[in-house]
mmCIF file of C-alpha atoms in Angstrom:
data_model
loop_
_atom_site.group_PDB
_atom_site.id
_atom_site.type_symbol
_atom_site.label_atom_id
_atom_site.label_comp_id
_atom_site.label_asym_id
_atom_site.label_seq_id
_atom_site.Cartn_x
_atom_site.Cartn_y
_atom_site.Cartn_z
ATOM 1 C CA MET A 1 -3.409 -14.673 14.272
ATOM 2 C CA LYS A 2 -1.103 -12.114 15.856
ATOM 3 C CA ASN A 3 1.702 -12.893 13.425
ATOM 4 C CA SER A 4 -0.313 -13.607 10.269
ATOM 5 C CA TYR A 5 -1.981 -10.173 9.845
ATOM 6 C CA HIS A 6 -5.094 -11.819 8.430
ATOM 7 C CA SER A 7 -7.860 -9.411 7.458
ATOM 8 C CA VAL A 8 -10.819 -9.093 5.101
ATOM 9 C CA HIS A 9 -8.446 -7.434 2.610
ATOM 10 C CA GLN A 10 -6.191 -10.456 2.285
ATOM 11 C CA PRO A 11 -6.633 -12.998 -0.522
ATOM 12 C CA LYS A 12 -8.686 -16.042 0.421
ATOM 13 C CA CYS A 13 -10.000 -19.252 -1.076
ATOM 14 C CA ALA A 14 -13.505 -18.664 -2.443
ATOM 15 C CA ILE A 15 -14.493 -22.208 -1.420
ATOM 16 C CA CYS A 16 -13.194 -22.911 2.084
ATOM 17 C CA LYS A 17 -12.612 -19.204 2.934
ATOM 18 C CA LYS A 18 -9.032 -19.815 4.040
ATOM 19 C CA TYR A 19 -7.003 -16.584 4.201
ATOM 20 C CA CYS A 20 -3.561 -16.486 2.561
ATOM 21 C CA LYS A 21 -0.754 -13.937 2.334
ATOM 22 C CA THR A 22 -0.724 -13.701 -1.469
ATOM 23 C CA LEU A 23 -2.801 -14.646 -4.496
ATOM 24 C CA GLU A 24 -0.051 -17.079 -5.425
ATOM 25 C CA SER A 25 -0.666 -18.867 -2.123
ATOM 26 C CA VAL A 26 -4.359 -19.121 -2.987
ATOM 27 C CA ARG A 27 -3.441 -20.445 -6.428
ATOM 28 C CA GLU A 28 -1.205 -23.107 -4.883
ATOM 29 C CA HIS A 29 -4.027 -23.978 -2.489
ATOM 30 C CA LEU A 30 -6.412 -24.502 -5.438
ATOM 31 C CA THR A 31 -4.259 -25.801 -8.298
ATOM 32 C CA GLY A 32 -0.798 -26.598 -6.931
ATOM 33 C CA PRO A 33 0.785 -30.049 -6.521
ATOM 34 C CA LEU A 34 -0.338 -30.093 -2.866
ATOM 35 C CA ALA A 35 -3.711 -28.427 -3.398
ATOM 36 C CA LYS A 36 -6.528 -29.046 -0.947
ATOM 37 C CA ASN A 37 -8.477 -31.832 -2.609
ATOM 38 C CA SER A 38 -12.003 -30.674 -1.732
ATOM 39 C CA CYS A 39 -11.322 -27.136 -2.997
ATOM 40 C CA ALA A 40 -9.456 -28.294 -6.114
ATOM 41 C CA LEU A 41 -12.343 -30.521 -7.216
ATOM 42 C CA VAL A 42 -14.768 -27.595 -7.135
ATOM 43 C CA PHE A 43 -12.349 -25.088 -8.645
ATOM 44 C CA VAL A 44 -11.420 -27.230 -11.658
ATOM 45 C CA SER A 45 -14.998 -27.079 -12.940
ATOM 46 C CA LEU A 46 -16.341 -23.786 -11.594
ATOM 47 C CA GLY A 47 -13.279 -21.588 -10.959
ATOM 48 C CA CYS A 48 -11.689 -18.815 -13.050
ATOM 49 C CA GLU A 49 -7.960 -19.396 -13.521
ATOM 50 C CA LEU A 50 -7.235 -15.651 -13.639
ATOM 51 C CA CYS A 51 -9.153 -13.969 -10.807
ATOM 52 C CA LEU A 52 -9.607 -17.211 -8.795
ATOM 53 C CA LYS A 53 -13.329 -16.585 -8.295
ATOM 54 C CA VAL A 54 -15.738 -19.538 -8.105
ATOM 55 C CA PHE A 55 -19.175 -19.474 -9.767
ATOM 56 C CA ASP A 56 -22.404 -21.363 -9.187
ATOM 57 C CA THR A 57 -22.773 -22.770 -12.697
ATOM 58 C CA THR A 58 -20.590 -23.434 -15.726
ATOM 59 C CA GLU A 59 -22.731 -20.965 -17.706
ATOM 60 C CA ASP A 60 -21.837 -18.204 -15.257
ATOM 61 C CA LEU A 61 -18.167 -19.148 -15.518
ATOM 62 C CA ILE A 62 -18.204 -19.067 -19.340
ATOM 63 C CA ALA A 63 -19.906 -15.653 -19.346
ATOM 64 C CA HIS A 64 -17.356 -14.346 -16.828
ATOM 65 C CA ARG A 65 -14.372 -15.531 -18.876
ATOM 66 C CA CYS A 66 -15.458 -13.306 -21.770
ATOM 67 C CA THR A 67 -14.769 -10.259 -19.590
ATOM 68 C CA CYS A 68 -11.936 -11.606 -17.438
ATOM 69 C CA TYR A 69 -9.586 -12.584 -20.272
ATOM 70 C CA LEU A 70 -8.303 -9.345 -21.791
ATOM 71 C CA THR A 71 -6.646 -8.654 -25.143
ATOM 72 C CA PRO A 72 -3.267 -6.952 -25.647
ATOM 73 C CA ALA A 73 -3.242 -3.166 -25.943
ATOM 74 C CA THR A 74 -1.365 -1.441 -28.738
ATOM 75 C CA CYS A 75 -0.679 2.123 -29.801
ATOM 76 C CA PRO A 76 0.632 1.894 -33.383
ATOM 77 C CA GLY A 77 3.309 4.370 -34.354
ATOM 78 C CA LEU A 78 3.915 5.641 -30.821
ATOM 79 C CA GLU A 79 7.649 4.947 -31.118
ATOM 80 C CA LYS A 80 7.838 7.704 -33.750
ATOM 81 C CA MET A 81 5.645 10.229 -31.932
ATOM 82 C CA TYR A 82 6.137 12.949 -29.355
ATOM 83 C CA VAL A 83 2.931 13.264 -27.332
ATOM 84 C CA ASP A 84 2.180 16.015 -24.829
ATOM 85 C CA HIS A 85 -1.030 16.457 -22.803
ATOM 86 C CA ASP A 86 -1.444 19.990 -24.204
ATOM 87 C CA VAL A 87 -2.462 18.557 -27.580
ATOM 88 C CA GLN A 88 -4.687 15.762 -26.277
ATOM 89 C CA ASN A 89 -7.996 17.569 -26.721
ATOM 90 C CA ASP A 90 -9.994 14.348 -27.066
ATOM 91 C CA MET A 91 -9.343 13.172 -23.513
ATOM 92 C CA ASP A 92 -11.747 13.805 -20.664
ATOM 93 C CA PHE A 93 -9.656 15.255 -17.853
ATOM 94 C CA ASP A 94 -10.876 15.875 -14.326
ATOM 95 C CA ASP A 95 -9.283 19.103 -13.087
ATOM 96 C CA ARG A 96 -7.140 19.202 -16.249
ATOM 97 C CA PHE A 97 -5.544 15.793 -15.670
ATOM 98 C CA PRO A 98 -6.684 12.285 -14.655
ATOM 99 C CA LYS A 99 -6.562 11.179 -11.020
ATOM 100 C CA VAL A 100 -4.731 7.936 -11.851
ATOM 101 C CA VAL A 101 -1.793 7.693 -14.263
ATOM 102 C CA ALA A 102 0.524 4.845 -15.203
ATOM 103 C CA LEU A 103 4.228 5.348 -15.918
ATOM 104 C CA ASN A 104 6.897 3.271 -17.605
ATOM 105 C CA CYS A 105 10.445 4.109 -18.653
ATOM 106 C CA VAL A 106 12.748 2.306 -21.063
ATOM 107 C CA MET A 107 16.395 2.095 -20.009
ATOM 108 C CA VAL A 108 19.558 1.855 -22.078
ATOM 109 C CA GLY A 109 23.009 1.025 -20.734
ATOM 110 C CA GLY A 110 25.683 3.470 -19.650
ATOM 111 C CA GLY A 111 29.119 3.126 -18.094
ATOM 112 C CA SER A 112 32.119 1.164 -19.324
ATOM 113 C CA ASP A 113 30.243 -2.152 -19.304
ATOM 114 C CA GLY A 114 26.744 -0.839 -20.078
ATOM 115 C CA SER A 115 25.397 -1.911 -16.695
ATOM 116 C CA LEU A 116 24.192 1.536 -15.593
ATOM 117 C CA HIS A 117 20.504 2.152 -16.262
ATOM 118 C CA VAL A 118 19.915 5.366 -18.213
ATOM 119 C CA CYS A 119 16.412 6.570 -19.065
ATOM 120 C CA ALA A 120 15.920 6.846 -22.833
ATOM 121 C CA ARG A 121 12.129 6.772 -23.268
ATOM 122 C CA VAL A 122 9.155 7.590 -21.047
ATOM 123 C CA CYS A 123 5.414 7.034 -21.411
ATOM 124 C CA LEU A 124 2.438 8.047 -19.245
ATOM 125 C CA ILE A 125 -1.188 7.034 -19.794
ATOM 126 C CA ASP A 126 -4.449 7.962 -18.091
ATOM 127 C CA VAL A 127 -7.004 5.655 -16.491
ATOM 128 C CA ASN A 128 -8.690 5.147 -19.894
ATOM 129 C CA GLU A 129 -5.408 3.961 -21.465
ATOM 130 C CA ASN A 130 -4.943 7.172 -23.458
ATOM 131 C CA VAL A 131 -1.385 8.430 -23.886
ATOM 132 C CA ILE A 132 -0.810 11.638 -21.914
ATOM 133 C CA PHE A 133 2.911 12.029 -22.483
ATOM 134 C CA HIS A 134 5.497 10.180 -24.549
ATOM 135 C CA SER A 135 9.020 11.215 -25.429
ATOM 136 C CA TYR A 136 12.538 9.977 -25.955
ATOM 137 C CA VAL A 137 15.005 11.266 -23.375
ATOM 138 C CA LYS A 138 18.484 12.620 -24.041
ATOM 139 C CA PRO A 139 20.925 10.506 -21.976
ATOM 140 C CA ILE A 140 22.782 12.297 -19.194
ATOM 141 C CA ILE A 141 25.853 10.117 -19.790
ATOM 142 C CA PRO A 142 27.195 8.447 -22.968
ATOM 143 C CA VAL A 143 25.276 5.316 -23.984
ATOM 144 C CA THR A 144 27.475 2.247 -24.299
ATOM 145 C CA ASP A 145 24.721 -0.338 -24.823
ATOM 146 C CA TYR A 146 21.430 0.529 -26.495
ATOM 147 C CA ARG A 147 20.039 -2.932 -25.599
ATOM 148 C CA TYR A 148 18.345 -2.809 -28.981
ATOM 149 C CA GLU A 149 16.862 -6.311 -28.861
ATOM 150 C CA LYS A 150 14.733 -5.302 -25.859
ATOM 151 C CA THR A 151 14.419 -1.521 -26.173
ATOM 152 C CA GLY A 152 14.196 -1.043 -29.935
ATOM 153 C CA ILE A 153 16.121 2.204 -29.366
ATOM 154 C CA SER A 154 18.986 3.290 -31.616
ATOM 155 C CA GLU A 155 21.284 6.304 -31.619
ATOM 156 C CA ASP A 156 19.042 8.104 -34.139
ATOM 157 C CA ASN A 157 16.114 8.077 -31.674
ATOM 158 C CA LEU A 158 18.100 10.075 -29.120
ATOM 159 C CA VAL A 159 19.760 12.699 -31.331
ATOM 160 C CA ASN A 160 17.010 15.298 -30.872
ATOM 161 C CA ALA A 161 15.491 13.813 -27.712
ATOM 162 C CA MET A 162 14.165 15.952 -24.858
ATOM 163 C CA PRO A 163 16.630 16.743 -22.017
ATOM 164 C CA ILE A 164 15.989 14.927 -18.751
ATOM 165 C CA GLY A 165 15.228 18.202 -16.937
ATOM 166 C CA GLU A 166 12.356 19.042 -19.302
ATOM 167 C CA VAL A 167 11.006 15.502 -19.109
ATOM 168 C CA GLN A 168 11.074 15.706 -15.317
ATOM 169 C CA GLU A 169 9.081 18.966 -15.410
ATOM 170 C CA LYS A 170 6.469 17.467 -17.745
ATOM 171 C CA VAL A 171 6.035 14.344 -15.627
ATOM 172 C CA LEU A 172 5.760 16.305 -12.370
ATOM 173 C CA GLU A 173 3.244 18.687 -13.951
ATOM 174 C CA ILE A 174 1.018 15.713 -14.743
ATOM 175 C CA LEU A 175 1.506 14.004 -11.378
ATOM 176 C CA TYR A 176 0.908 17.137 -9.306
ATOM 177 C CA ASN A 177 -2.360 17.718 -11.213
ATOM 178 C CA GLY A 178 -2.417 21.435 -10.453
ATOM 179 C CA GLU A 179 -1.669 20.991 -6.742
ATOM 180 C CA GLU A 180 0.767 23.723 -5.738
ATOM 181 C CA SER A 181 1.287 22.752 -2.119
ATOM 182 C CA ILE A 182 4.107 20.216 -1.822
ATOM 183 C CA ALA A 183 3.288 19.837 1.880
ATOM 184 C CA ARG A 184 -0.283 18.784 1.084
ATOM 185 C CA ILE A 185 0.925 16.309 -1.549
ATOM 186 C CA ARG A 186 3.217 14.721 1.014
ATOM 187 C CA TRP A 187 0.476 14.671 3.649
ATOM 188 C CA ASP A 188 -2.768 13.543 1.987
ATOM 189 C CA GLY A 189 -2.123 13.883 -1.745
ATOM 190 C CA GLY A 190 -4.410 16.841 -2.391
ATOM 191 C CA LYS A 191 -5.138 16.995 -6.125
ATOM 192 C CA ALA A 192 -2.057 14.915 -6.960
ATOM 193 C CA CYS A 193 -2.465 11.720 -8.980
ATOM 194 C CA LEU A 194 -2.014 8.143 -7.918
ATOM 195 C CA LEU A 195 0.975 6.745 -9.799
ATOM 196 C CA VAL A 196 0.631 3.178 -11.115
ATOM 197 C CA GLY A 197 3.407 1.023 -12.545
ATOM 198 C CA HIS A 198 5.724 -1.940 -12.078
ATOM 199 C CA GLY A 199 9.116 -1.376 -10.457
ATOM 200 C CA LEU A 200 8.401 2.334 -10.120
ATOM 201 C CA GLU A 201 11.374 2.819 -7.831
ATOM 202 C CA ASN A 202 13.682 2.360 -10.835
ATOM 203 C CA ASP A 203 11.584 4.554 -13.125
ATOM 204 C CA LEU A 204 11.419 7.432 -10.658
ATOM 205 C CA ASP A 205 15.100 7.113 -9.843
ATOM 206 C CA CYS A 206 16.143 7.422 -13.483
ATOM 207 C CA LEU A 207 13.872 10.477 -13.839
ATOM 208 C CA ARG A 208 15.319 11.993 -10.634
ATOM 209 C CA ILE A 209 11.838 12.288 -9.135
ATOM 210 C CA ASN A 210 10.824 11.787 -5.523
ATOM 211 C CA TYR A 211 7.123 10.986 -5.176
ATOM 212 C CA PRO A 212 5.267 10.274 -1.911
ATOM 213 C CA GLU A 213 4.977 6.584 -1.117
ATOM 214 C CA HIS A 214 1.288 6.849 -0.223
ATOM 215 C CA LEU A 215 0.510 7.944 -3.804
ATOM 216 C CA ILE A 216 2.360 5.041 -5.444
ATOM 217 C CA ARG A 217 0.659 1.815 -6.535
ATOM 218 C CA ASP A 218 3.449 -0.550 -7.578
ATOM 219 C CA SER A 219 2.505 -4.058 -8.748
ATOM 220 C CA ALA A 220 6.088 -5.182 -7.997
ATOM 221 C CA LYS A 221 5.598 -4.426 -4.289
ATOM 222 C CA TYR A 222 1.887 -5.065 -3.747
ATOM 223 C CA VAL A 223 1.720 -7.980 -1.303
ATOM 224 C CA PRO A 224 -1.165 -9.935 -2.918
ATOM 225 C CA LEU A 225 0.787 -10.011 -6.215
ATOM 226 C CA LEU A 226 4.052 -11.276 -4.707
ATOM 227 C CA LYS A 227 5.337 -14.842 -4.885
ATOM 228 C CA THR A 228 4.676 -17.182 -1.973
ATOM 229 C CA ASN A 229 8.124 -16.269 -0.593
ATOM 230 C CA LEU A 230 7.131 -12.565 -0.853
ATOM 231 C CA VAL A 231 9.510 -11.827 -3.761
ATOM 232 C CA SER A 232 8.130 -9.782 -6.656
ATOM 233 C CA ASN A 233 6.902 -11.386 -9.881
ATOM 234 C CA SER A 234 7.759 -10.001 -13.308
ATOM 235 C CA LEU A 235 5.184 -7.866 -15.116
ATOM 236 C CA LYS A 236 5.243 -10.424 -17.942
ATOM 237 C CA TYR A 237 4.207 -13.201 -15.534
ATOM 238 C CA LEU A 238 1.546 -11.107 -13.795
ATOM 239 C CA THR A 239 -0.005 -10.095 -17.115
ATOM 240 C CA ARG A 240 -0.154 -13.675 -18.363
ATOM 241 C CA THR A 241 -1.437 -15.077 -15.057
ATOM 242 C CA TYR A 242 -3.946 -12.400 -14.016
ATOM 243 C CA LEU A 243 -4.956 -10.727 -17.292
ATOM 244 C CA GLY A 244 -4.759 -13.663 -19.695
ATOM 245 C CA TYR A 245 -2.435 -12.400 -22.440
ATOM 246 C CA GLU A 246 1.278 -12.128 -23.243
ATOM 247 C CA ILE A 247 3.485 -9.030 -23.297
ATOM 248 C CA GLN A 248 7.192 -8.368 -23.881
ATOM 249 C CA SER A 249 7.464 -11.097 -26.510
ATOM 250 C CA GLY A 250 9.899 -8.926 -28.469
ATOM 251 C CA VAL A 251 10.789 -5.266 -27.987
ATOM 252 C CA HIS A 252 9.535 -3.938 -24.638
ATOM 253 C CA ASP A 253 6.833 -1.381 -25.417
ATOM 254 C CA PRO A 254 6.417 1.217 -22.611
ATOM 255 C CA TYR A 255 2.761 1.769 -23.592
ATOM 256 C CA GLU A 256 2.092 -1.953 -23.349
ATOM 257 C CA ASN A 257 3.774 -2.066 -19.934
ATOM 258 C CA CYS A 258 1.772 0.936 -18.706
ATOM 259 C CA VAL A 259 -1.502 -0.655 -19.764
ATOM 260 C CA ALA A 260 -0.615 -3.986 -18.139
ATOM 261 C CA ALA A 261 0.219 -2.336 -14.802
ATOM 262 C CA LEU A 262 -2.921 -0.183 -14.987
ATOM 263 C CA ARG A 263 -5.145 -3.185 -15.725
ATOM 264 C CA LEU A 264 -3.650 -5.109 -12.809
ATOM 265 C CA TYR A 265 -4.371 -2.139 -10.571
ATOM 266 C CA LYS A 266 -7.949 -1.852 -11.826
ATOM 267 C CA ARG A 267 -8.591 -5.566 -11.385
ATOM 268 C CA LEU A 268 -7.330 -5.755 -7.832
ATOM 269 C CA SER A 269 -8.852 -2.453 -6.764
ATOM 270 C CA SER A 270 -12.264 -3.695 -7.939
ATOM 271 C CA TYR A 271 -12.358 -6.402 -5.241
ATOM 272 C CA ASP A 272 -15.306 -5.803 -2.938
ATOM 273 C CA HIS A 273 -14.120 -6.009 0.673
ATOM 274 C CA PRO A 274 -16.247 -5.109 3.713
ATOM 275 C CA SER A 275 -15.565 -1.644 5.098
ATOM 276 C CA ASP A 276 -14.835 -0.903 8.740
ATOM 277 C CA GLU A 277 -18.384 0.397 9.099
ATOM 278 C CA VAL A 278 -19.841 -2.924 7.934
ATOM 279 C CA LEU A 279 -17.531 -4.892 10.188
ATOM 280 C CA MET A 280 -18.436 -2.663 13.104
ATOM 281 C CA GLN A 281 -22.134 -3.360 12.550
ATOM 282 C CA GLU A 282 -21.395 -7.072 12.465
ATOM 283 C CA ASN A 283 -19.492 -6.651 15.707
ATOM 284 C CA ASN A 284 -22.453 -5.025 17.491
ATOM 285 C CA GLY A 285 -21.002 -1.546 17.122
ATOM 286 C CA GLU A 286 -17.925 -2.164 19.285
ATOM 287 C CA LEU A 287 -15.765 0.573 17.805
ATOM 288 C CA TYR A 288 -12.973 0.076 20.326
ATOM 289 C CA GLU A 289 -12.138 -3.232 18.699
ATOM 290 C CA PHE A 290 -11.068 -1.450 15.513
ATOM 291 C CA GLU A 291 -8.853 0.949 17.404
ATOM 292 C CA LYS A 292 -6.951 -2.053 18.768
ATOM 293 C CA ARG A 293 -6.334 -3.887 15.524
ATOM 294 C CA ASN A 294 -3.301 -6.154 15.691
ATOM 295 C CA ASN A 295 -2.641 -4.794 19.156
ATOM 296 C CA PHE A 296 -3.299 -8.176 20.761
ATOM 297 C CA ASP A 297 -1.051 -7.350 23.698
ATOM 298 C CA SER A 298 -3.648 -4.853 24.906
ATOM 299 C CA VAL A 299 -6.224 -7.633 25.309
ATOM 300 C CA ARG A 300 -5.981 -10.081 28.185
ATOM 301 C CA VAL A 301 -4.968 -13.605 27.192
ATOM 302 C CA ASP A 302 -8.064 -15.181 28.748
ATOM 303 C CA GLU A 303 -10.246 -12.805 26.676
ATOM 304 C CA LEU A 304 -8.387 -13.711 23.481
ATOM 305 C CA LEU A 305 -8.866 -17.416 24.166
ATOM 306 C CA LYS A 306 -12.626 -16.906 24.398
ATOM 307 C CA LYS A 307 -12.846 -15.234 20.996
ATOM 308 C CA THR A 308 -13.820 -17.142 17.872
ATOM 309 C CA PRO A 309 -11.635 -17.012 14.742
ATOM 310 C CA ASP A 310 -14.098 -14.538 13.188
ATOM 311 C CA GLU A 311 -13.868 -12.265 16.232
ATOM 312 C CA LEU A 312 -10.082 -12.405 16.123
ATOM 313 C CA LEU A 313 -10.239 -11.530 12.424
ATOM 314 C CA LEU A 314 -12.108 -8.340 13.299
ATOM 315 C CA ILE A 315 -9.291 -7.066 15.496
ATOM 316 C CA SER A 316 -6.554 -8.051 13.056
ATOM 317 C CA THR A 317 -5.393 -6.116 10.020
ATOM 318 C CA SER A 318 -3.346 -6.707 6.871
ATOM 319 C CA ASN A 319 0.263 -5.582 6.567
ATOM 320 C CA PHE A 320 -0.456 -3.613 3.380
ATOM 321 C CA ARG A 321 -2.901 -0.969 2.181
ATOM 322 C CA CYS A 322 -5.533 -2.646 0.040
ATOM 323 C CA TRP A 323 -6.109 -1.131 -3.408
ATOM 324 C CA CYS A 324 -9.870 -1.566 -2.973
ATOM 325 C CA LEU A 325 -9.739 1.577 -0.819
ATOM 326 C CA ASP A 326 -9.001 3.574 -4.016
ATOM 327 C CA THR A 327 -12.238 2.554 -5.765
ATOM 328 C CA GLY A 328 -13.751 6.048 -5.656
ATOM 329 C CA LEU A 329 -10.881 7.408 -7.790
ATOM 330 C CA LEU A 330 -11.566 5.144 -10.783
#
């Protein structure tokens, strides 16, 4: 228990209530080649293959699948458009901009062998999947490989593209959401937005932007979405496995990638986990237990041995910040 970091925020089997490190571990437990037989028999008839929930009847399962399986998102003609939030009058902004935005950049190749990643296109959407900002980006170094089969970008797209400095200003204006205090953004976020995406470290690096880690929600680093060996999955795999549709079948569309990452974030942040207050009530109001989470060394060994698994669970915590704690922002 001390090493596993089990908590109410970690993925678990809906049948036997076993806690696992990742959703992939739960999937292996239910449908893998070495699945637990008693759980697999129930799941095959009453379980949802996407969210891994188990229902009481097949009718409930069929009704759930209608909402769980999503359809691909498209924004026709976006590749020919320049979009800026100043002209998006039809969007409902809170304090001028949304509290959650998703970002994706498209990279072309630079350097003698085309191996350097150079930002050539950027897209941001709000929580309702509306485009806030979209633009091509003028490369800071000569492009030696446009990677056309994947990017769909040619030299003509970048002739009159926006300089990287202006793009950086636009993106930061949206992310800061009117918050002028950089210190507050770094401390508790203030009015700044939560930034959602997949592999955001690469996107921010190519835009030359430093953004506080506590405001980033990256599906490539979120522990429940990792492989069983804690290596990141591709966005293509996560979308197919947890949203029920395919992306990136041809040219990589930044809008499509933004929507996929945003939908993953919404789905996992909607999980209903007990709060500390609820757990404290279940633990007879012993607040000191929560101040000692995962600090098993502070509890005498003989006291630990007397505790039940559920009591040990109360003083343990996960090794990641659960997205369900962001529910009030959606």
